[in-house]
């Protein structure tokens, strides 16, 4: 009974943050696999950390934008440009509910646009359509990219894909026509890819019109918004922890 009550309190808390029902269920399911205090880990790993991951938010884009976003995330997690160049599909593996790429671990997040596992999974969906020498790699990759939704978790199903494991490299070149190549990006090209991704994800949110990626103007949020949000979040976390503690002690 206590567990059910605590879970309901967690559900109510996530609902108060505005998370959709689907994201709430994913968050609680992921948190249930984390040892220790479920509430503490839920708050720190699936609520507070996504705020710091805002710079990794995926706003949509074509195959190149999806690849560049993954490159940026992997580099920020600690992989060097030289290591990124050497990555192959064999370096990708699923460990429990997380994905590992080389020496780094990608963590799931409740919001698809900041979920590190979804960042990788989106690219695997594109890479899964890769057909070297078959004449369909451009269509397949771009079609796969256009079918991806910004608001949907891809990491829950991408593990079932198989074709991407036969790709010659994990992060191949993409020509101006959108065709995936056989060779890996060079370290210099990795730098250019990260620059494009940071510009696209941070400074120029995008919208898709007939599969074309267009910049969207937005007004910068007031400086007070983030501190106010963090203060409100801290108050809600304290209230949640107090309520759960009182329930478990009853």
Coordinates of N, CA and C in Angstrom, one line a residue:
X1 N 0.8 -1.2 0.0 CA 0.0 0.0 0.0 C 0.9 1.2 0.0
X2 N 2.0 1.2 0.8 CA 2.8 2.3 0.8 C 3.5 2.6 -0.5
X3 N 3.9 1.5 -1.2 CA 4.5 1.7 -2.5 C 3.5 2.3 -3.5
X4 N 2.3 1.9 -3.5 CA 1.3 2.4 -4.4 C 1.1 3.9 -4.1
X5 N 1.0 4.3 -2.8 CA 0.8 5.7 -2.4 C 2.0 6.5 -2.9
X6 N 3.2 6.0 -2.7 CA 4.4 6.7 -3.1 C 4.4 6.9 -4.6
X7 N 4.0 5.9 -5.3 CA 4.0 6.0 -6.8 C 3.0 7.0 -7.2
X8 N 1.8 7.0 -6.6 CA 0.8 8.0 -6.9 C 1.3 9.4 -6.7
X9 N 2.1 9.6 -5.6 CA 2.6 10.9 -5.3 C 3.6 11.3 -6.4
X10 N 4.4 10.3 -6.9 CA 5.4 10.6 -8.0 C 4.6 11.0 -9.2
X11 N 3.5 10.2 -9.5 CA 2.7 10.5 -10.7 C 2.2 12.0 -10.6
X12 N 1.7 12.3 -9.4 CA 1.1 13.7 -9.3 C 2.2 14.7 -9.4
X13 N 3.4 14.5 -8.9 CA 4.5 15.4 -9.1 C 4.8 15.6 -10.5
X14 N 5.0 14.5 -11.3 CA 5.3 14.6 -12.7 C 4.2 15.3 -13.5
X15 N 3.0 15.1 -13.1 CA 1.9 15.7 -13.8 C 1.9 17.2 -13.5
X16 N 2.3 17.6 -12.3 CA 2.4 19.1 -12.0 C 3.5 19.8 -12.8
X17 N 4.5 19.0 -13.3 CA 5.5 19.6 -14.2 C 5.1 19.7 -15.6
X18 N 3.9 19.2 -15.9 CA 3.4 19.3 -17.2 C 3.8 18.1 -18.2
X19 N 4.3 17.0 -17.6 CA 4.7 15.9 -18.5 C 3.5 15.2 -18.9
X20 N 3.5 14.8 -20.2 CA 2.3 14.0 -20.7 C 2.3 12.6 -20.0
X21 N 1.2 11.9 -20.1 CA 1.0 10.6 -19.4 C 2.1 9.7 -19.9
X22 N 2.3 9.6 -21.2 CA 3.3 8.7 -21.8 C 4.7 8.9 -21.2
X23 N 5.1 10.2 -21.1 CA 6.4 10.5 -20.5 C 6.5 10.2 -19.0
X24 N 5.4 10.4 -18.3 CA 5.3 10.0 -16.9 C 5.6 8.5 -16.7
X25 N 4.9 7.7 -17.5 CA 5.1 6.3 -17.4 C 6.5 5.9 -17.7
X26 N 7.1 6.4 -18.7 CA 8.5 6.1 -19.1 C 9.4 6.5 -17.9
X27 N 9.2 7.7 -17.4 CA 10.1 8.2 -16.3 C 10.0 7.2 -15.1
X28 N 8.8 6.9 -14.7 CA 8.7 6.0 -13.5 C 9.2 4.6 -13.8
X29 N 9.1 4.1 -15.0 CA 9.6 2.8 -15.4 C 11.1 2.8 -15.4
X30 N 11.7 3.9 -15.9 CA 13.2 4.0 -15.9 C 13.7 4.1 -14.4
X31 N 13.0 4.9 -13.7 CA 13.4 5.1 -12.3 C 13.4 3.9 -11.5
X32 N 12.5 3.0 -11.8 CA 12.3 1.7 -11.0 C 13.5 0.8 -11.1
X33 N 14.3 1.0 -12.1 CA 15.5 0.2 -12.3 C 16.7 0.8 -11.6
X34 N 16.6 2.0 -11.0 CA 17.7 2.6 -10.4 C 17.8 2.3 -8.9
X35 N 18.9 1.7 -8.4 CA 19.0 1.4 -7.0 C 18.9 2.6 -6.1
X36 N 18.6 2.4 -4.9 CA 18.5 3.6 -3.9 C 17.2 4.2 -3.9
X37 N 17.2 5.4 -3.5 CA 15.9 6.2 -3.3 C 15.3 6.4 -4.7
X38 N 14.2 5.8 -5.0 CA 13.5 6.0 -6.3 C 13.2 7.5 -6.5
X39 N 12.6 8.1 -5.4 CA 12.2 9.5 -5.6 C 13.4 10.4 -5.8
X40 N 14.5 10.2 -5.0 CA 15.7 11.0 -5.2 C 16.3 10.9 -6.6
X41 N 16.4 9.6 -7.0 CA 17.0 9.4 -8.3 C 16.1 9.9 -9.4
X42 N 14.8 9.7 -9.2 CA 13.8 10.2 -10.3 C 14.0 11.7 -10.4
X43 N 14.0 12.4 -9.3 CA 14.1 13.9 -9.4 C 15.4 14.3 -10.0
X44 N 16.6 13.7 -9.6 CA 17.9 14.2 -10.0 C 18.2 13.7 -11.4
X45 N 17.8 12.5 -11.8 CA 18.2 11.9 -13.1 C 17.2 12.3 -14.2
X46 N 15.9 12.4 -13.9 CA 14.9 12.5 -14.9 C 14.2 13.8 -14.9
X47 N 14.5 14.7 -13.9 CA 13.9 16.0 -13.9 C 14.9 17.1 -13.9
X48 N 15.9 17.1 -13.0 CA 16.8 18.2 -12.9 C 17.8 18.1 -14.1
X49 N 18.4 16.9 -14.4 CA 19.4 16.8 -15.4 C 18.8 17.2 -16.8
X50 N 17.6 17.0 -17.2 CA 17.1 17.5 -18.5 C 17.2 19.0 -18.6
X51 N 17.1 19.7 -17.5 CA 17.2 21.2 -17.6 C 18.6 21.6 -18.1
X52 N 19.7 20.9 -17.6 CA 21.0 21.1 -18.0 C 21.3 20.6 -19.4
X53 N 20.4 19.7 -19.9 CA 20.6 19.1 -21.2 C 19.8 19.9 -22.3
X54 N 19.3 21.1 -21.9 CA 18.6 21.9 -22.9 C 19.4 22.2 -24.1
X55 N 20.7 22.3 -24.0 CA 21.5 22.6 -25.2 C 21.6 21.5 -26.1
X56 N 21.1 20.3 -25.7 CA 21.1 19.1 -26.6 C 19.7 18.9 -27.1
X57 N 18.8 19.8 -27.0 CA 17.5 19.6 -27.5 C 17.4 19.4 -29.0
X58 N 16.7 18.4 -29.5 CA 16.6 18.2 -30.9 C 15.3 18.8 -31.4
X59 N 15.4 19.7 -32.3 CA 14.2 20.4 -32.8 C 13.7 19.9 -34.2
X60 N 14.3 18.8 -34.6 CA 13.9 18.3 -35.9 C 15.0 18.5 -36.9
X61 N 14.8 17.9 -38.1 CA 15.8 18.2 -39.1 C 16.0 17.0 -40.1
X62 N 16.9 17.1 -41.1 CA 17.1 16.1 -42.0 C 18.1 15.1 -41.5
X63 N 18.6 14.2 -42.3 CA 19.5 13.1 -41.9 C 20.8 13.8 -41.4
X64 N 21.3 14.8 -42.1 CA 22.6 15.4 -41.6 C 22.4 16.1 -40.3
X65 N 21.3 16.7 -40.0 CA 21.0 17.4 -38.7 C 21.0 16.3 -37.6
X66 N 20.4 15.2 -37.9 CA 20.3 14.1 -36.9 C 21.7 13.5 -36.6
X67 N 22.5 13.3 -37.6 CA 23.9 12.8 -37.4 C 24.7 13.9 -36.6
X68 N 24.6 15.1 -37.0 CA 25.4 16.2 -36.4 C 25.0 16.3 -34.9
X69 N 23.7 16.2 -34.6 CA 23.2 16.3 -33.2 C 23.9 15.2 -32.4
X70 N 23.9 13.9 -32.9 CA 24.5 12.8 -32.2 C 26.0 13.1 -32.0
X71 N 26.7 13.6 -33.0 CA 28.1 13.9 -32.9 C 28.4 14.9 -31.7
X72 N 27.5 15.9 -31.7 CA 27.7 16.9 -30.6 C 27.5 16.3 -29.2
X73 N 26.5 15.5 -29.1 CA 26.2 14.9 -27.8 C 27.3 13.9 -27.4
X74 N 27.8 13.1 -28.3 CA 28.9 12.2 -28.0 C 30.2 12.9 -27.6
X75 N 30.4 14.0 -28.3 CA 31.6 14.8 -28.1 C 31.5 15.4 -26.7
X76 N 30.4 16.0 -26.3 CA 30.2 16.6 -25.0 C 30.2 15.6 -23.9
X77 N 30.0 14.3 -24.2 CA 30.1 13.3 -23.2 C 31.5 12.8 -23.0
X78 N 32.4 13.2 -23.9 CA 33.8 12.9 -23.7 C 34.5 12.2 -24.8
X79 N 33.9 11.9 -25.9 CA 34.6 11.3 -27.0 C 35.3 12.3 -27.9
X80 N 36.6 12.1 -28.2 CA 37.3 13.0 -29.0 C 36.9 12.9 -30.5
X81 N 37.3 13.9 -31.2 CA 37.0 13.8 -32.7 C 37.6 12.6 -33.3
X82 N 38.9 12.3 -32.9 CA 39.5 11.1 -33.5 C 38.8 9.8 -33.2
X83 N 38.3 9.8 -31.9 CA 37.5 8.6 -31.5 C 36.2 8.5 -32.3
X84 N 35.5 9.7 -32.5 CA 34.3 9.7 -33.2 C 34.5 9.2 -34.6
X85 N 35.6 9.6 -35.2 CA 35.9 9.1 -36.6 C 36.0 7.6 -36.7
X86 N 36.6 7.0 -35.6 CA 36.9 5.6 -35.7 C 35.7 4.7 -35.3
X87 N 34.6 5.3 -34.8 CA 33.4 4.5 -34.4 C 32.8 3.7 -35.5
X88 N 32.4 2.5 -35.1 CA 31.7 1.6 -36.0 C 30.4 1.1 -35.3
X89 N 29.5 0.5 -36.1 CA 28.3 0.0 -35.5 C 28.6 -1.0 -34.3
X90 N 29.8 -1.7 -34.4 CA 30.1 -2.6 -33.4 C 30.4 -2.0 -32.0
X91 N 30.6 -0.6 -32.0 CA 30.8 0.1 -30.8 C 29.5 0.5 -30.1
X92 N 28.4 0.2 -30.7 CA 27.1 0.5 -30.1 C 26.5 -0.7 -29.5
X93 N 26.0 -0.6 -28.3 CA 25.4 -1.7 -27.6 C 24.4 -1.2 -26.6
X94 N 23.4 -2.1 -26.3 CA 22.4 -1.8 -25.3 C 22.8 -2.4 -24.0
X95 N 22.7 -1.6 -22.9 CA 23.0 -2.1 -21.6 C 21.8 -1.8 -20.7
X96 N 21.0 -2.8 -20.5 CA 19.7 -2.5 -19.7 C 18.8 -1.6 -20.5
X97 N 18.6 -0.4 -19.8 CA 17.7 0.6 -20.5 C 18.6 1.8 -21.0
X98 N 19.9 1.6 -21.1 CA 20.7 2.6 -21.6 C 21.5 2.1 -22.8
X99 N 22.0 3.0 -23.6 CA 22.8 2.7 -24.8 C 24.3 3.1 -24.5
X100 N 25.2 2.3 -24.9 CA 26.6 2.7 -24.8 C 27.2 2.9 -26.2
X101 N 28.0 3.9 -26.4 CA 28.7 4.1 -27.7 C 30.2 4.3 -27.3
X102 N 31.0 3.3 -27.7 CA 32.4 3.4 -27.3 C 32.5 3.3 -25.8
X103 N 33.1 4.4 -25.2 CA 33.4 4.4 -23.8 C 32.3 5.2 -23.0
X104 N 31.3 5.8 -23.7 CA 30.4 6.6 -23.0 C 29.0 6.0 -22.9
X105 N 28.2 6.4 -21.9 CA 26.8 5.9 -21.8 C 25.8 7.0 -22.0
X106 N 24.8 6.7 -22.8 CA 23.8 7.6 -23.1 C 22.6 7.3 -22.2
X107 N 22.1 8.3 -21.5 CA 21.1 8.2 -20.5 C 19.7 8.5 -21.1
X108 N 18.7 7.7 -20.7 CA 17.3 8.1 -21.1 C 16.8 9.3 -20.3
X109 N 15.9 10.0 -21.0 CA 15.3 11.2 -20.4 C 13.8 11.1 -20.7
X110 N 13.0 11.7 -19.8 CA 11.5 11.6 -20.0 C 11.1 12.4 -21.3
X111 N 11.8 13.4 -21.7 CA 11.3 14.2 -22.8 C 12.1 13.8 -24.0
X112 N 11.5 13.4 -25.1 CA 12.1 12.9 -26.3 C 13.2 13.8 -26.9
X113 N 12.9 15.1 -26.9 CA 13.9 16.0 -27.5 C 15.2 16.2 -26.8
X114 N 15.2 15.8 -25.5 CA 16.5 15.9 -24.7 C 17.0 14.5 -24.3
X115 N 16.3 13.4 -24.7 CA 16.7 12.1 -24.4 C 17.9 11.7 -25.2
X116 N 19.0 11.4 -24.4 CA 20.3 11.0 -25.1 C 20.1 9.7 -25.9
X117 N 19.4 8.8 -25.3 CA 19.1 7.5 -26.0 C 18.4 7.7 -27.4
X118 N 17.4 8.6 -27.3 CA 16.7 8.9 -28.6 C 17.6 9.6 -29.6
X119 N 18.5 10.4 -29.1 CA 19.5 11.0 -30.0 C 20.2 10.0 -30.9
X120 N 20.7 8.9 -30.2 CA 21.3 7.9 -30.9 C 20.3 7.1 -31.7
X121 N 19.2 6.8 -31.1 CA 18.2 5.9 -31.8 C 17.7 6.6 -33.1
X122 N 17.5 7.9 -33.1 CA 17.1 8.6 -34.4 C 18.1 8.3 -35.5
X123 N 19.4 8.4 -35.1 CA 20.4 8.2 -36.2 C 20.4 6.7 -36.6
X124 N 20.2 5.8 -35.7 CA 20.2 4.4 -36.1 C 19.0 4.1 -37.0
X125 N 17.9 4.8 -36.8 CA 16.8 4.7 -37.8 C 17.2 5.1 -39.2
X126 N 17.9 6.2 -39.2 CA 18.4 6.7 -40.5 C 19.4 5.7 -41.1
X127 N 20.4 5.3 -40.3 CA 21.4 4.4 -40.7 C 20.9 3.1 -41.1
X128 N 19.8 2.7 -40.5 CA 19.1 1.4 -40.9 C 18.7 1.4 -42.3
X129 N 18.4 2.6 -42.9 CA 18.0 2.6 -44.3 C 19.2 2.7 -45.3
X130 N 20.4 2.6 -44.7 CA 21.6 2.8 -45.6 C 21.7 1.5 -46.5
X131 N 21.9 1.8 -47.8 CA 22.1 0.7 -48.7 C 23.2 1.1 -49.7
X132 N 24.5 0.8 -49.3 CA 25.6 1.2 -50.1 C 25.6 0.6 -51.5
X133 N 25.7 1.4 -52.5 CA 25.7 0.9 -53.8 C 24.4 0.5 -54.4
X134 N 23.3 0.6 -53.6 CA 22.0 0.1 -54.0 C 21.2 1.2 -54.7
X135 N 21.6 2.5 -54.7 CA 20.9 3.5 -55.3 C 19.7 4.0 -54.5
X136 N 19.4 3.5 -53.4 CA 18.3 3.9 -52.6 C 18.7 4.5 -51.2
X137 N 20.0 4.6 -51.0 CA 20.4 5.1 -49.7 C 19.9 6.6 -49.4
X138 N 19.9 7.4 -50.5 CA 19.4 8.8 -50.3 C 17.9 8.8 -50.0
X139 N 17.1 8.1 -50.7 CA 15.7 8.1 -50.4 C 15.4 7.5 -49.1
X140 N 16.0 6.3 -48.8 CA 15.8 5.6 -47.6 C 16.1 6.4 -46.4
X141 N 17.3 7.0 -46.4 CA 17.8 7.8 -45.2 C 16.9 9.0 -45.0
X142 N 16.6 9.8 -46.1 CA 15.9 11.0 -46.0 C 14.4 10.7 -45.6
X143 N 13.9 9.6 -46.1 CA 12.5 9.2 -45.8 C 12.4 8.8 -44.3
X144 N 13.5 8.1 -43.8 CA 13.5 7.7 -42.4 C 13.6 8.9 -41.5
X145 N 14.4 9.9 -41.9 CA 14.5 11.1 -41.1 C 13.2 11.9 -41.1
X146 N 12.6 12.0 -42.2 CA 11.3 12.8 -42.3 C 10.2 12.2 -41.5
X147 N 10.3 10.8 -41.3 CA 9.2 10.2 -40.6 C 9.4 10.3 -39.1
X148 N 10.5 10.8 -38.6 CA 10.8 10.8 -37.2 C 10.0 12.0 -36.6
X149 N 9.4 11.8 -35.4 CA 8.7 12.9 -34.7 C 9.5 13.4 -33.6
X150 N 9.4 14.8 -33.4 CA 10.2 15.4 -32.3 C 9.6 15.0 -31.0
X151 N 8.3 14.7 -30.9 CA 7.7 14.4 -29.6 C 7.5 13.0 -29.3
X152 N 8.2 12.1 -30.0 CA 8.1 10.6 -29.8 C 9.4 10.0 -29.4
X153 N 9.3 9.1 -28.4 CA 10.5 8.3 -28.0 C 10.8 7.3 -29.1
X154 N 12.0 7.3 -29.6 CA 12.5 6.3 -30.6 C 13.3 5.2 -29.9
X155 N 13.8 5.6 -28.7 CA 14.7 4.6 -28.1 C 14.0 3.4 -27.6
X156 N 12.7 3.4 -27.5 CA 12.0 2.2 -27.0 C 11.8 1.2 -28.1
X157 N 12.1 1.5 -29.4 CA 11.9 0.5 -30.4 C 13.1 0.4 -31.3
X158 N 14.1 1.3 -31.3 CA 15.2 1.2 -32.2 C 16.1 0.0 -32.0
X159 N 16.1 -0.6 -30.8 CA 16.9 -1.7 -30.5 C 16.5 -2.9 -31.4
X160 N 15.3 -2.9 -31.9 CA 14.9 -4.1 -32.7 C 15.4 -4.0 -34.2
X161 N 15.9 -2.8 -34.6 CA 16.4 -2.7 -35.9 C 17.7 -3.5 -36.1
X162 N 18.0 -3.9 -37.3 CA 19.2 -4.8 -37.5 C 20.1 -4.3 -38.6
X163 N 19.5 -3.6 -39.7 CA 20.3 -3.3 -40.8 C 21.5 -2.3 -40.5
X164 N 21.3 -1.4 -39.6 CA 22.4 -0.5 -39.3 C 23.6 -1.1 -38.8
X165 N 23.5 -2.3 -38.3 CA 24.7 -3.0 -37.8 C 25.7 -3.4 -38.9
X166 N 25.2 -3.4 -40.2 CA 26.0 -3.8 -41.3 C 26.6 -2.6 -42.0
X167 N 26.3 -1.4 -41.5 CA 26.9 -0.1 -42.1 C 28.4 -0.1 -42.0
X168 N 29.1 0.4 -42.9 CA 30.6 0.4 -42.9 C 31.2 1.3 -41.8
X169 N 30.5 2.3 -41.4 CA 30.9 3.2 -40.3 C 29.7 3.7 -39.6
X170 N 29.9 4.2 -38.3 CA 28.8 4.7 -37.6 C 28.4 6.1 -38.0
X171 N 29.4 6.9 -38.3 CA 29.1 8.3 -38.7 C 29.7 8.6 -40.0
X172 N 29.0 8.2 -41.1 CA 29.5 8.4 -42.5 C 29.3 9.8 -43.0
X173 N 30.0 10.1 -44.1 CA 29.8 11.4 -44.7 C 28.4 11.4 -45.4
X174 N 27.9 12.6 -45.6 CA 26.6 12.7 -46.3 C 26.8 13.8 -47.4
X175 N 26.6 13.5 -48.6 CA 26.9 14.5 -49.7 C 25.7 15.5 -49.7
X176 N 25.9 16.5 -50.6 CA 24.9 17.6 -50.7 C 23.5 17.1 -51.2
X177 N 23.5 15.9 -51.7 CA 22.2 15.4 -52.2 C 21.5 14.6 -51.0
X178 N 22.2 14.4 -49.9 CA 21.6 13.7 -48.8 C 21.9 12.2 -48.8
X179 N 22.9 11.8 -49.7 CA 23.2 10.4 -49.8 C 24.3 10.0 -48.8
X180 N 24.1 9.0 -48.1 CA 25.1 8.5 -47.1 C 26.3 7.8 -47.8
X181 N 27.5 8.2 -47.5 CA 28.7 7.6 -48.1 C 29.2 6.4 -47.3
X182 N 30.3 5.9 -47.9 CA 31.0 4.7 -47.3 C 32.0 5.1 -46.2
X183 N 32.6 6.3 -46.4 CA 33.7 6.7 -45.5 C 33.2 7.5 -44.3
X184 N 34.0 7.4 -43.2 CA 33.6 8.1 -42.0 C 34.0 9.6 -42.1
X185 N 33.4 10.4 -41.4 CA 33.7 11.9 -41.3 C 35.2 12.0 -40.8
X186 N 35.9 13.0 -41.3 CA 37.2 13.3 -40.8 C 37.1 14.1 -39.5
X187 N 38.2 14.2 -38.7 CA 38.1 15.0 -37.5 C 37.7 16.5 -37.8
X188 N 38.2 17.0 -38.9 CA 37.9 18.4 -39.3 C 36.4 18.5 -39.6
X189 N 35.9 17.5 -40.3 CA 34.5 17.5 -40.6 C 33.6 17.4 -39.4
X190 N 34.1 16.6 -38.4 CA 33.4 16.5 -37.1 C 33.2 17.9 -36.4
X191 N 34.3 18.7 -36.5 CA 34.2 20.1 -36.0 C 33.1 20.9 -36.7
X192 N 33.1 20.8 -38.0 CA 32.1 21.5 -38.8 C 30.7 21.0 -38.4
X193 N 30.6 19.7 -38.2 CA 29.3 19.1 -37.9 C 28.8 19.7 -36.6
X194 N 29.7 19.7 -35.6 CA 29.3 20.2 -34.3 C 28.9 21.7 -34.3
X195 N 29.6 22.5 -35.1 CA 29.2 23.9 -35.3 C 27.9 24.1 -35.9
X196 N 27.5 23.3 -36.9 CA 26.2 23.3 -37.5 C 25.1 23.0 -36.5
X197 N 25.4 21.9 -35.8 CA 24.4 21.4 -34.8 C 24.1 22.4 -33.7
X198 N 25.2 23.0 -33.2 CA 25.0 24.0 -32.1 C 24.2 25.2 -32.6
X199 N 24.5 25.6 -33.8 CA 23.8 26.8 -34.4 C 22.3 26.4 -34.6
X200 N 22.1 25.2 -35.1 CA 20.7 24.8 -35.4 C 19.9 24.6 -34.1
X201 N 20.5 23.9 -33.1 CA 19.8 23.5 -31.9 C 19.6 24.6 -30.9
X202 N 20.6 25.5 -30.8 CA 20.6 26.5 -29.8 C 20.1 27.9 -30.3
X203 N 20.6 28.3 -31.5 CA 20.2 29.6 -32.0 C 19.1 29.7 -33.0
X204 N 18.9 28.6 -33.7 CA 17.8 28.6 -34.7 C 17.0 27.4 -34.6
X205 N 16.0 27.4 -33.7 CA 15.0 26.3 -33.7 C 14.4 26.1 -35.1
X206 N 14.0 24.9 -35.5 CA 13.5 24.7 -36.9 C 12.1 24.2 -36.9
X207 N 11.5 24.4 -38.0 CA 10.2 23.7 -38.3 C 10.3 23.1 -39.6
X208 N 9.5 22.1 -39.9 CA 9.5 21.4 -41.1 C 8.3 21.7 -42.0
X209 N 8.5 22.2 -43.2 CA 7.5 22.5 -44.2 C 7.8 21.7 -45.4
X210 N 6.9 20.7 -45.7 CA 7.1 19.8 -46.8 C 8.5 19.2 -46.8
X211 N 8.9 18.7 -45.7 CA 10.2 18.1 -45.5 C 11.4 19.0 -45.6
X212 N 11.2 20.3 -45.7 CA 12.3 21.3 -45.7 C 12.5 21.8 -44.3
X213 N 13.7 22.0 -44.0 CA 14.1 22.6 -42.6 C 14.2 24.1 -42.7
X214 N 13.4 24.8 -42.0 CA 13.4 26.3 -42.1 C 13.7 26.8 -40.7
X215 N 14.4 28.0 -40.6 CA 14.6 28.6 -39.3 C 13.4 29.2 -38.8
X216 N 13.3 29.2 -37.5 CA 12.1 29.8 -36.8 C 12.6 30.9 -35.8
X217 N 12.1 32.1 -36.0 CA 12.5 33.2 -35.0 C 11.8 33.0 -33.7
X218 N 12.5 33.3 -32.7 CA 11.9 33.2 -31.4 C 12.5 34.3 -30.5
X219 N 11.7 34.8 -29.6 CA 12.2 35.9 -28.7 C 12.9 35.2 -27.5
X220 N 14.1 35.7 -27.2 CA 14.8 35.1 -26.1 C 14.0 35.2 -24.8
X221 N 14.0 34.1 -24.0 CA 13.2 34.2 -22.7 C 13.9 35.2 -21.7
X222 N 13.1 35.8 -20.9 CA 13.7 36.7 -19.9 C 14.7 36.0 -19.0
X223 N 15.7 36.7 -18.5 CA 16.7 36.1 -17.7 C 16.1 35.5 -16.4
X224 N 15.0 36.1 -16.0 CA 14.5 35.7 -14.7 C 13.7 34.3 -14.8
X225 N 13.4 33.9 -16.0 CA 12.6 32.7 -16.2 C 13.3 31.4 -15.6
X226 N 14.6 31.2 -15.9 CA 15.3 30.0 -15.4 C 15.4 30.0 -13.9
X227 N 15.9 31.1 -13.2 CA 15.9 31.1 -11.8 C 14.6 30.9 -11.1
X228 N 13.5 31.5 -11.7 CA 12.2 31.3 -11.1 C 11.8 29.8 -11.3
X229 N 12.1 29.2 -12.4 CA 11.7 27.8 -12.6 C 12.5 26.9 -11.6
X230 N 13.8 27.2 -11.4 CA 14.5 26.4 -10.5 C 14.0 26.5 -9.1
X231 N 13.7 27.7 -8.7 CA 13.1 27.9 -7.3 C 11.8 27.2 -7.2
X232 N 11.0 27.3 -8.2 CA 9.7 26.5 -8.1 C 9.9 25.0 -8.1
X233 N 10.9 24.6 -8.9 CA 11.2 23.2 -8.9 C 11.7 22.7 -7.6
X234 N 12.6 23.5 -7.0 CA 13.1 23.1 -5.7 C 12.0 23.0 -4.6
X235 N 11.1 23.9 -4.6 CA 10.0 23.9 -3.7 C 9.1 22.7 -3.9
X236 N 8.9 22.3 -5.1 CA 8.1 21.2 -5.4 C 8.8 19.9 -5.0
X237 N 10.1 19.8 -5.2 CA 10.9 18.6 -4.8 C 10.8 18.5 -3.3
X238 N 11.0 19.6 -2.6 CA 11.0 19.5 -1.1 C 9.6 19.0 -0.6
X239 N 8.6 19.6 -1.2 CA 7.2 19.2 -0.8 C 7.0 17.7 -1.1
X240 N 7.5 17.2 -2.3 CA 7.3 15.8 -2.7 C 8.0 14.9 -1.7
X241 N 9.3 15.2 -1.4 CA 10.1 14.4 -0.5 C 9.4 14.3 0.9
X242 N 8.9 15.5 1.3 CA 8.3 15.5 2.7 C 7.0 14.7 2.7
X243 N 6.2 14.8 1.6 CA 5.0 14.0 1.6 C 5.3 12.5 1.6
X244 N 6.3 12.1 0.8 CA 6.6 10.7 0.7 C 7.1 10.1 2.0
X245 N 8.0 11.0 2.6 CA 8.6 10.6 3.9 C 7.5 10.4 4.9
X246 N 6.5 11.3 5.0 CA 5.4 11.2 5.9 C 4.6 10.0 5.6
X247 N 4.4 9.7 4.4 CA 3.6 8.5 4.0 C 4.2 7.2 4.4
X248 N 5.5 7.1 4.2 CA 6.3 5.9 4.5 C 6.4 5.7 6.0
X249 N 6.4 6.8 6.7 CA 6.6 6.7 8.2 C 5.2 6.4 8.9
X250 N 4.1 6.6 8.1 CA 2.8 6.4 8.7 C 2.5 4.9 9.1

